[in-house]
């Protein structure tokens, strides 16, 4: 995959992660680390990798927020369709669990949106909870945008360090392989000499 295609593909996954409920199971963080590895070996630009990942996350958060606002009038992070199909007991349990989180987001929307970017799963749920709590999109993005850029930059930097270290790791593995081969050869030689000496001693005593 070419460098531009890699950037677009990862950004698209990040949009899906934050924008749709299925995003909870998507390996978004691993893909951003992978972009950093590509940047570390010079395949992609590190600033572009961080910027594209942050852009995808912000667009996904905006999508998730708007989906809830339009489909359910902002009353449910899961949407009216899910509420109609799910058993009433499940709906009551979900409402009981998310109510404290919704209240927290309503009181501190910017801080909650920023914190959510660093928690797996929260990047998917936070925009939906913000919409159901009545937090305007613009206010939510005040926390989402800078936190997304910080999150993506940190992961890309970590991946870049790992990518830059790959040649060194290859060299270390080569050296370790040579050393291990020499040690094994020396051990086999010593073992052979010990057995030969034992045979000679046995023959002379007989």
mmCIF file of N, CA and C in Angstrom, residues 43-143:
data_model
loop_
_atom_site.group_PDB
_atom_site.id
_atom_site.type_symbol
_atom_site.label_atom_id
_atom_site.label_comp_id
_atom_site.label_asym_id
_atom_site.label_seq_id
_atom_site.Cartn_x
_atom_site.Cartn_y
_atom_site.Cartn_z
ATOM 1 N N UNK A 43 8.787 5.851 5.165
ATOM 2 C CA UNK A 43 7.775 5.597 4.143
ATOM 3 C C UNK A 43 6.747 6.724 4.089
ATOM 4 N N UNK A 44 6.327 7.230 5.246
ATOM 5 C CA UNK A 44 5.359 8.322 5.296
ATOM 6 C C UNK A 44 5.934 9.466 6.128
ATOM 7 N N UNK A 45 5.354 10.637 5.949
ATOM 8 C CA UNK A 45 5.758 11.804 6.731
ATOM 9 C C UNK A 45 5.141 11.723 8.126
ATOM 10 N N UNK A 46 5.966 11.897 9.147
ATOM 11 C CA UNK A 46 5.455 11.823 10.520
ATOM 12 C C UNK A 46 4.404 12.901 10.819
ATOM 13 N N UNK A 47 4.649 14.172 10.451
ATOM 14 C CA UNK A 47 3.603 15.181 10.705
ATOM 15 C C UNK A 47 2.288 14.869 9.989
ATOM 16 N N UNK A 48 2.391 14.380 8.737
ATOM 17 C CA UNK A 48 1.170 14.031 8.008
ATOM 18 C C UNK A 48 0.464 12.843 8.648
ATOM 19 N N UNK A 49 1.232 11.904 9.155
ATOM 20 C CA UNK A 49 0.636 10.744 9.816
ATOM 21 C C UNK A 49 -0.149 11.178 11.046
ATOM 22 N N UNK A 50 0.459 12.019 11.876
ATOM 23 C CA UNK A 50 -0.228 12.495 13.083
ATOM 24 C C UNK A 50 -1.446 13.339 12.726
ATOM 25 N N UNK A 51 -1.303 14.205 11.719
ATOM 26 C CA UNK A 51 -2.410 15.085 11.329
ATOM 27 C C UNK A 51 -3.565 14.297 10.727
ATOM 28 N N UNK A 52 -3.262 13.306 9.902
ATOM 29 C CA UNK A 52 -4.334 12.519 9.289
ATOM 30 C C UNK A 52 -5.075 11.689 10.333
ATOM 31 N N UNK A 53 -4.339 11.143 11.300
ATOM 32 C CA UNK A 53 -4.988 10.374 12.365
ATOM 33 C C UNK A 53 -5.879 11.269 13.218
ATOM 34 N N UNK A 54 -5.388 12.445 13.565
ATOM 35 C CA UNK A 54 -6.186 13.378 14.357
ATOM 36 C C UNK A 54 -7.422 13.837 13.585
ATOM 37 N N UNK A 55 -7.251 14.092 12.292
ATOM 38 C CA UNK A 55 -8.386 14.519 11.465
ATOM 39 C C UNK A 55 -9.460 13.440 11.402
ATOM 40 N N UNK A 56 -9.021 12.192 11.206
ATOM 41 C CA UNK A 56 -9.986 11.091 11.177
ATOM 42 C C UNK A 56 -10.748 10.961 12.486
ATOM 43 N N UNK A 57 -10.040 11.119 13.608
ATOM 44 C CA UNK A 57 -10.688 11.012 14.911
ATOM 45 C C UNK A 57 -11.706 12.133 15.122
ATOM 46 N N UNK A 58 -11.341 13.352 14.742
ATOM 47 C CA UNK A 58 -12.250 14.493 14.911
ATOM 48 C C UNK A 58 -13.485 14.333 14.024
ATOM 49 N N UNK A 59 -13.266 13.930 12.772
ATOM 50 C CA UNK A 59 -14.401 13.731 11.874
ATOM 51 C C UNK A 59 -15.313 12.614 12.385
ATOM 52 N N UNK A 60 -14.706 11.558 12.933
ATOM 53 C CA UNK A 60 -15.506 10.477 13.483
ATOM 54 C C UNK A 60 -16.314 10.921 14.687
ATOM 55 N N UNK A 61 -15.710 11.722 15.549
ATOM 56 C CA UNK A 61 -16.423 12.239 16.711
ATOM 57 C C UNK A 61 -17.599 13.112 16.285
ATOM 58 N N UNK A 62 -17.365 13.942 15.282
ATOM 59 C CA UNK A 62 -18.459 14.781 14.775
ATOM 60 C C UNK A 62 -19.560 13.922 14.170
ATOM 61 N N UNK A 63 -19.173 12.853 13.463
ATOM 62 C CA UNK A 63 -20.168 11.957 12.872
ATOM 63 C C UNK A 63 -20.999 11.274 13.956
ATOM 64 N N UNK A 64 -20.326 10.741 14.972
ATOM 65 C CA UNK A 64 -21.051 10.072 16.061
ATOM 66 C C UNK A 64 -22.007 11.011 16.771
ATOM 67 N N UNK A 65 -21.566 12.240 16.996
ATOM 68 C CA UNK A 65 -22.412 13.239 17.644
ATOM 69 C C UNK A 65 -23.646 13.529 16.804
ATOM 70 N N UNK A 66 -23.434 13.744 15.512
ATOM 71 C CA UNK A 66 -24.545 14.122 14.650
ATOM 72 C C UNK A 66 -25.509 12.962 14.419
ATOM 73 N N UNK A 67 -24.987 11.734 14.378
ATOM 74 C CA UNK A 67 -25.867 10.578 14.192
ATOM 75 C C UNK A 67 -26.885 10.493 15.323
ATOM 76 N N UNK A 68 -26.416 10.674 16.553
ATOM 77 C CA UNK A 68 -27.320 10.605 17.699
ATOM 78 C C UNK A 68 -28.294 11.777 17.689
ATOM 79 N N UNK A 69 -27.807 12.965 17.382
ATOM 80 C CA UNK A 69 -28.676 14.142 17.384
ATOM 81 C C UNK A 69 -29.798 14.014 16.349
ATOM 82 N N UNK A 70 -29.477 13.451 15.177
ATOM 83 C CA UNK A 70 -30.470 13.404 14.112
ATOM 84 C C UNK A 70 -31.411 12.222 14.233
ATOM 85 N N UNK A 71 -30.899 11.086 14.647
ATOM 86 C CA UNK A 71 -31.727 9.878 14.666
ATOM 87 C C UNK A 71 -32.609 9.774 15.901
ATOM 88 N N UNK A 72 -32.104 10.259 17.030
ATOM 89 C CA UNK A 72 -32.884 10.077 18.258
ATOM 90 C C UNK A 72 -33.205 11.384 18.957
ATOM 91 N N UNK A 73 -32.953 12.494 18.290
ATOM 92 C CA UNK A 73 -33.211 13.775 18.922
ATOM 93 C C UNK A 73 -32.309 14.048 20.102
ATOM 94 N N UNK A 74 -31.189 13.316 20.153
ATOM 95 C CA UNK A 74 -30.226 13.543 21.229
ATOM 96 C C UNK A 74 -30.610 12.906 22.543
ATOM 97 N N UNK A 75 -31.527 11.946 22.548
ATOM 98 C CA UNK A 75 -31.969 11.367 23.814
ATOM 99 C C UNK A 75 -31.254 10.076 24.161
ATOM 100 N N UNK A 76 -30.708 9.378 23.177
ATOM 101 C CA UNK A 76 -30.083 8.073 23.439
ATOM 102 C C UNK A 76 -28.818 7.921 22.636
ATOM 103 N N UNK A 77 -27.701 7.552 23.269
ATOM 104 C CA UNK A 77 -26.468 7.331 22.528
ATOM 105 C C UNK A 77 -26.544 6.122 21.618
ATOM 106 N N UNK A 78 -27.479 5.222 21.859
ATOM 107 C CA UNK A 78 -27.611 4.039 21.018
ATOM 108 C C UNK A 78 -28.567 4.256 19.844
ATOM 109 N N UNK A 79 -29.409 5.290 19.916
ATOM 110 C CA UNK A 79 -30.348 5.546 18.839
ATOM 111 C C UNK A 79 -31.690 4.881 19.065
ATOM 112 N N UNK A 80 -32.727 5.423 18.438
ATOM 113 C CA UNK A 80 -34.078 4.897 18.617
ATOM 114 C C UNK A 80 -34.235 3.491 18.060
ATOM 115 N N UNK A 81 -33.539 3.178 16.956
ATOM 116 C CA UNK A 81 -33.676 1.854 16.344
ATOM 117 C C UNK A 81 -33.233 0.760 17.312
ATOM 118 N N UNK A 82 -32.128 0.990 17.981
ATOM 119 C CA UNK A 82 -31.637 0.011 18.945
ATOM 120 C C UNK A 82 -32.588 -0.095 20.121
ATOM 121 N N UNK A 83 -33.121 1.024 20.582
ATOM 122 C CA UNK A 83 -34.031 1.016 21.726
ATOM 123 C C UNK A 83 -35.319 0.245 21.398
ATOM 124 N N UNK A 84 -35.767 0.329 20.150
ATOM 125 C CA UNK A 84 -36.989 -0.380 19.779
ATOM 126 C C UNK A 84 -36.788 -1.889 19.729
ATOM 127 N N UNK A 85 -35.580 -2.318 19.361
ATOM 128 C CA UNK A 85 -35.329 -3.745 19.178
ATOM 129 C C UNK A 85 -34.837 -4.424 20.456
ATOM 130 N N UNK A 86 -34.192 -3.684 21.330
ATOM 131 C CA UNK A 86 -33.632 -4.283 22.538
ATOM 132 C C UNK A 86 -34.719 -4.502 23.577
ATOM 133 N N UNK A 87 -34.572 -5.532 24.426
ATOM 134 C CA UNK A 87 -35.544 -5.760 25.513
ATOM 135 C C UNK A 87 -35.590 -4.576 26.468
ATOM 136 N N UNK A 88 -36.730 -4.373 27.068
ATOM 137 C CA UNK A 88 -36.912 -3.227 27.966
ATOM 138 C C UNK A 88 -35.957 -3.284 29.152
ATOM 139 N N UNK A 89 -35.699 -4.486 29.667
ATOM 140 C CA UNK A 89 -34.780 -4.613 30.802
ATOM 141 C C UNK A 89 -33.377 -4.160 30.422
ATOM 142 N N UNK A 90 -32.964 -4.513 29.209
ATOM 143 C CA UNK A 90 -31.634 -4.102 28.746
ATOM 144 C C UNK A 90 -31.574 -2.587 28.612
ATOM 145 N N UNK A 91 -32.616 -2.001 28.079
ATOM 146 C CA UNK A 91 -32.647 -0.546 27.905
ATOM 147 C C UNK A 91 -32.555 0.150 29.260
ATOM 148 N N UNK A 92 -33.299 -0.346 30.251
ATOM 149 C CA UNK A 92 -33.257 0.273 31.580
ATOM 150 C C UNK A 92 -31.866 0.136 32.200
ATOM 151 N N UNK A 93 -31.244 -1.020 32.015
ATOM 152 C CA UNK A 93 -29.901 -1.221 32.557
ATOM 153 C C UNK A 93 -28.902 -0.280 31.899
ATOM 154 N N UNK A 94 -28.974 -0.160 30.576
ATOM 155 C CA UNK A 94 -28.063 0.730 29.855
ATOM 156 C C UNK A 94 -28.266 2.179 30.296
ATOM 157 N N UNK A 95 -29.526 2.596 30.417
ATOM 158 C CA UNK A 95 -29.815 3.961 30.855
ATOM 159 C C UNK A 95 -29.253 4.217 32.253
ATOM 160 N N UNK A 96 -29.388 3.220 33.130
ATOM 161 C CA UNK A 96 -28.885 3.380 34.495
ATOM 162 C C UNK A 96 -27.351 3.502 34.506
ATOM 163 N N UNK A 97 -26.705 2.784 33.604
ATOM 164 C CA UNK A 97 -25.241 2.816 33.570
ATOM 165 C C UNK A 97 -24.697 4.109 32.962
ATOM 166 N N UNK A 98 -25.370 4.602 31.930
ATOM 167 C CA UNK A 98 -24.822 5.758 31.229
ATOM 168 C C UNK A 98 -25.243 7.086 31.835
ATOM 169 N N UNK A 99 -26.264 7.088 32.678
ATOM 170 C CA UNK A 99 -26.717 8.356 33.251
ATOM 171 C C UNK A 99 -25.621 9.102 33.990
ATOM 172 N N UNK A 100 -24.824 8.455 34.868
ATOM 173 C CA UNK A 100 -23.738 9.205 35.534
ATOM 174 C C UNK A 100 -22.723 9.775 34.556
ATOM 175 N N UNK A 101 -22.398 9.001 33.492
ATOM 176 C CA UNK A 101 -21.445 9.494 32.508
ATOM 177 C C UNK A 101 -22.027 10.676 31.737
ATOM 178 N N UNK A 102 -23.310 10.594 31.418
ATOM 179 C CA UNK A 102 -23.952 11.704 30.704
ATOM 180 C C UNK A 102 -23.942 12.972 31.535
ATOM 181 N N UNK A 103 -24.186 12.841 32.830
ATOM 182 C CA UNK A 103 -24.183 14.007 33.702
ATOM 183 C C UNK A 103 -22.781 14.606 33.813
ATOM 184 N N UNK A 104 -21.777 13.746 33.877
ATOM 185 C CA UNK A 104 -20.393 14.236 33.942
ATOM 186 C C UNK A 104 -20.039 15.015 32.687
ATOM 187 N N UNK A 105 -20.420 14.471 31.539
ATOM 188 C CA UNK A 105 -20.132 15.151 30.273
ATOM 189 C C UNK A 105 -20.902 16.462 30.175
ATOM 190 N N UNK A 106 -22.129 16.485 30.701
ATOM 191 C CA UNK A 106 -22.910 17.720 30.657
ATOM 192 C C UNK A 106 -22.260 18.823 31.497
ATOM 193 N N UNK A 107 -21.683 18.429 32.662
ATOM 194 C CA UNK A 107 -21.072 19.434 33.541
ATOM 195 C C UNK A 107 -19.715 19.893 33.024
ATOM 196 N N UNK A 108 -18.912 18.968 32.491
ATOM 197 C CA UNK A 108 -17.555 19.304 32.029
ATOM 198 C C UNK A 108 -17.352 18.747 30.620
ATOM 199 N N UNK A 109 -18.019 19.305 29.639
ATOM 200 C CA UNK A 109 -17.992 18.706 28.299
ATOM 201 C C UNK A 109 -16.625 18.746 27.636
ATOM 202 N N UNK A 110 -15.907 19.855 27.770
ATOM 203 C CA UNK A 110 -14.600 19.973 27.108
ATOM 204 C C UNK A 110 -13.599 19.007 27.725
ATOM 205 N N UNK A 111 -13.552 18.972 29.052
ATOM 206 C CA UNK A 111 -12.616 18.080 29.730
ATOM 207 C C UNK A 111 -12.955 16.621 29.460
ATOM 208 N N UNK A 112 -14.235 16.287 29.477
ATOM 209 C CA UNK A 112 -14.644 14.902 29.230
ATOM 210 C C UNK A 112 -14.316 14.471 27.806
ATOM 211 N N UNK A 113 -14.548 15.368 26.848
ATOM 212 C CA UNK A 113 -14.249 15.030 25.457
ATOM 213 C C UNK A 113 -12.754 14.834 25.251
ATOM 214 N N UNK A 114 -11.941 15.656 25.915
ATOM 215 C CA UNK A 114 -10.488 15.532 25.788
ATOM 216 C C UNK A 114 -9.992 14.238 26.425
ATOM 217 N N UNK A 115 -10.499 13.930 27.602
ATOM 218 C CA UNK A 115 -10.064 12.720 28.300
ATOM 219 C C UNK A 115 -10.440 11.465 27.530
ATOM 220 N N UNK A 116 -11.582 11.491 26.877
ATOM 221 C CA UNK A 116 -12.068 10.306 26.168
ATOM 222 C C UNK A 116 -11.139 9.868 25.049
ATOM 223 N N UNK A 117 -10.351 10.793 24.503
ATOM 224 C CA UNK A 117 -9.477 10.433 23.390
ATOM 225 C C UNK A 117 -8.375 9.462 23.794
ATOM 226 N N UNK A 118 -8.102 9.360 25.073
ATOM 227 C CA UNK A 118 -7.002 8.506 25.534
ATOM 228 C C UNK A 118 -7.493 7.194 26.141
ATOM 229 N N UNK A 119 -8.805 6.916 26.016
ATOM 230 C CA UNK A 119 -9.384 5.712 26.605
ATOM 231 C C UNK A 119 -10.007 4.875 25.495
ATOM 232 N N UNK A 120 -9.596 3.603 25.422
ATOM 233 C CA UNK A 120 -10.142 2.708 24.406
ATOM 234 C C UNK A 120 -11.652 2.541 24.624
ATOM 235 N N UNK A 121 -12.403 2.699 23.576
ATOM 236 C CA UNK A 121 -13.854 2.594 23.665
ATOM 237 C C UNK A 121 -14.524 3.925 23.937
ATOM 238 N N UNK A 122 -13.871 4.775 24.719
ATOM 239 C CA UNK A 122 -14.462 6.075 25.032
ATOM 240 C C UNK A 122 -14.489 6.982 23.811
ATOM 241 N N UNK A 123 -13.540 6.786 22.889
ATOM 242 C CA UNK A 123 -13.566 7.597 21.668
ATOM 243 C C UNK A 123 -14.825 7.324 20.852
ATOM 244 N N UNK A 124 -15.392 6.141 21.022
ATOM 245 C CA UNK A 124 -16.643 5.811 20.343
ATOM 246 C C UNK A 124 -17.858 6.318 21.111
ATOM 247 N N UNK A 125 -17.842 6.140 22.412
ATOM 248 C CA UNK A 125 -19.028 6.441 23.224
ATOM 249 C C UNK A 125 -19.157 7.915 23.591
ATOM 250 N N UNK A 126 -18.033 8.599 23.821
ATOM 251 C CA UNK A 126 -18.088 9.982 24.312
ATOM 252 C C UNK A 126 -18.878 10.923 23.397
ATOM 253 N N UNK A 127 -18.648 10.905 22.074
ATOM 254 C CA UNK A 127 -19.437 11.815 21.230
ATOM 255 C C UNK A 127 -20.936 11.531 21.301
ATOM 256 N N UNK A 128 -21.293 10.274 21.408
ATOM 257 C CA UNK A 128 -22.703 9.904 21.474
ATOM 258 C C UNK A 128 -23.321 10.332 22.808
ATOM 259 N N UNK A 129 -22.551 10.156 23.878
ATOM 260 C CA UNK A 129 -23.045 10.600 25.178
ATOM 261 C C UNK A 129 -23.148 12.119 25.238
ATOM 262 N N UNK A 130 -22.179 12.800 24.599
ATOM 263 C CA UNK A 130 -22.232 14.260 24.579
ATOM 264 C C UNK A 130 -23.491 14.741 23.859
ATOM 265 N N UNK A 131 -23.810 14.093 22.744
ATOM 266 C CA UNK A 131 -25.019 14.475 22.009
ATOM 267 C C UNK A 131 -26.270 14.211 22.836
ATOM 268 N N UNK A 132 -26.317 13.053 23.507
ATOM 269 C CA UNK A 132 -27.495 12.734 24.309
ATOM 270 C C UNK A 132 -27.602 13.623 25.539
ATOM 271 N N UNK A 133 -26.464 14.194 25.966
ATOM 272 C CA UNK A 133 -26.476 15.109 27.114
ATOM 273 C C UNK A 133 -26.778 16.541 26.692
ATOM 274 N N UNK A 134 -26.964 16.780 25.397
ATOM 275 C CA UNK A 134 -27.286 18.123 24.919
ATOM 276 C C UNK A 134 -26.085 19.020 24.727
ATOM 277 N N UNK A 135 -24.860 18.444 24.708
ATOM 278 C CA UNK A 135 -23.649 19.252 24.509
ATOM 279 C C UNK A 135 -23.537 19.602 23.027
ATOM 280 N N UNK A 136 -23.441 20.866 22.669
ATOM 281 C CA UNK A 136 -23.302 21.237 21.257
ATOM 282 C C UNK A 136 -22.019 20.678 20.659
ATOM 283 N N UNK A 137 -22.060 20.417 19.361
ATOM 284 C CA UNK A 137 -20.909 19.854 18.664
ATOM 285 C C UNK A 137 -19.674 20.735 18.802
ATOM 286 N N UNK A 138 -19.843 22.043 18.660
ATOM 287 C CA UNK A 138 -18.697 22.952 18.714
ATOM 288 C C UNK A 138 -17.992 22.889 20.064
ATOM 289 N N UNK A 139 -18.765 22.799 21.137
ATOM 290 C CA UNK A 139 -18.158 22.719 22.471
ATOM 291 C C UNK A 139 -17.427 21.393 22.650
ATOM 292 N N UNK A 140 -18.026 20.298 22.185
ATOM 293 C CA UNK A 140 -17.369 19.000 22.295
ATOM 294 C C UNK A 140 -16.041 18.998 21.532
ATOM 295 N N UNK A 141 -16.027 19.594 20.352
ATOM 296 C CA UNK A 141 -14.815 19.595 19.543
ATOM 297 C C UNK A 141 -13.704 20.446 20.154
ATOM 298 N N UNK A 142 -14.042 21.362 21.030
ATOM 299 C CA UNK A 142 -12.998 22.131 21.717
ATOM 300 C C UNK A 142 -12.114 21.230 22.559
ATOM 301 N N UNK A 143 -12.661 20.158 23.056
ATOM 302 C CA UNK A 143 -11.849 19.189 23.787
ATOM 303 C C UNK A 143 -11.329 18.086 22.897
#
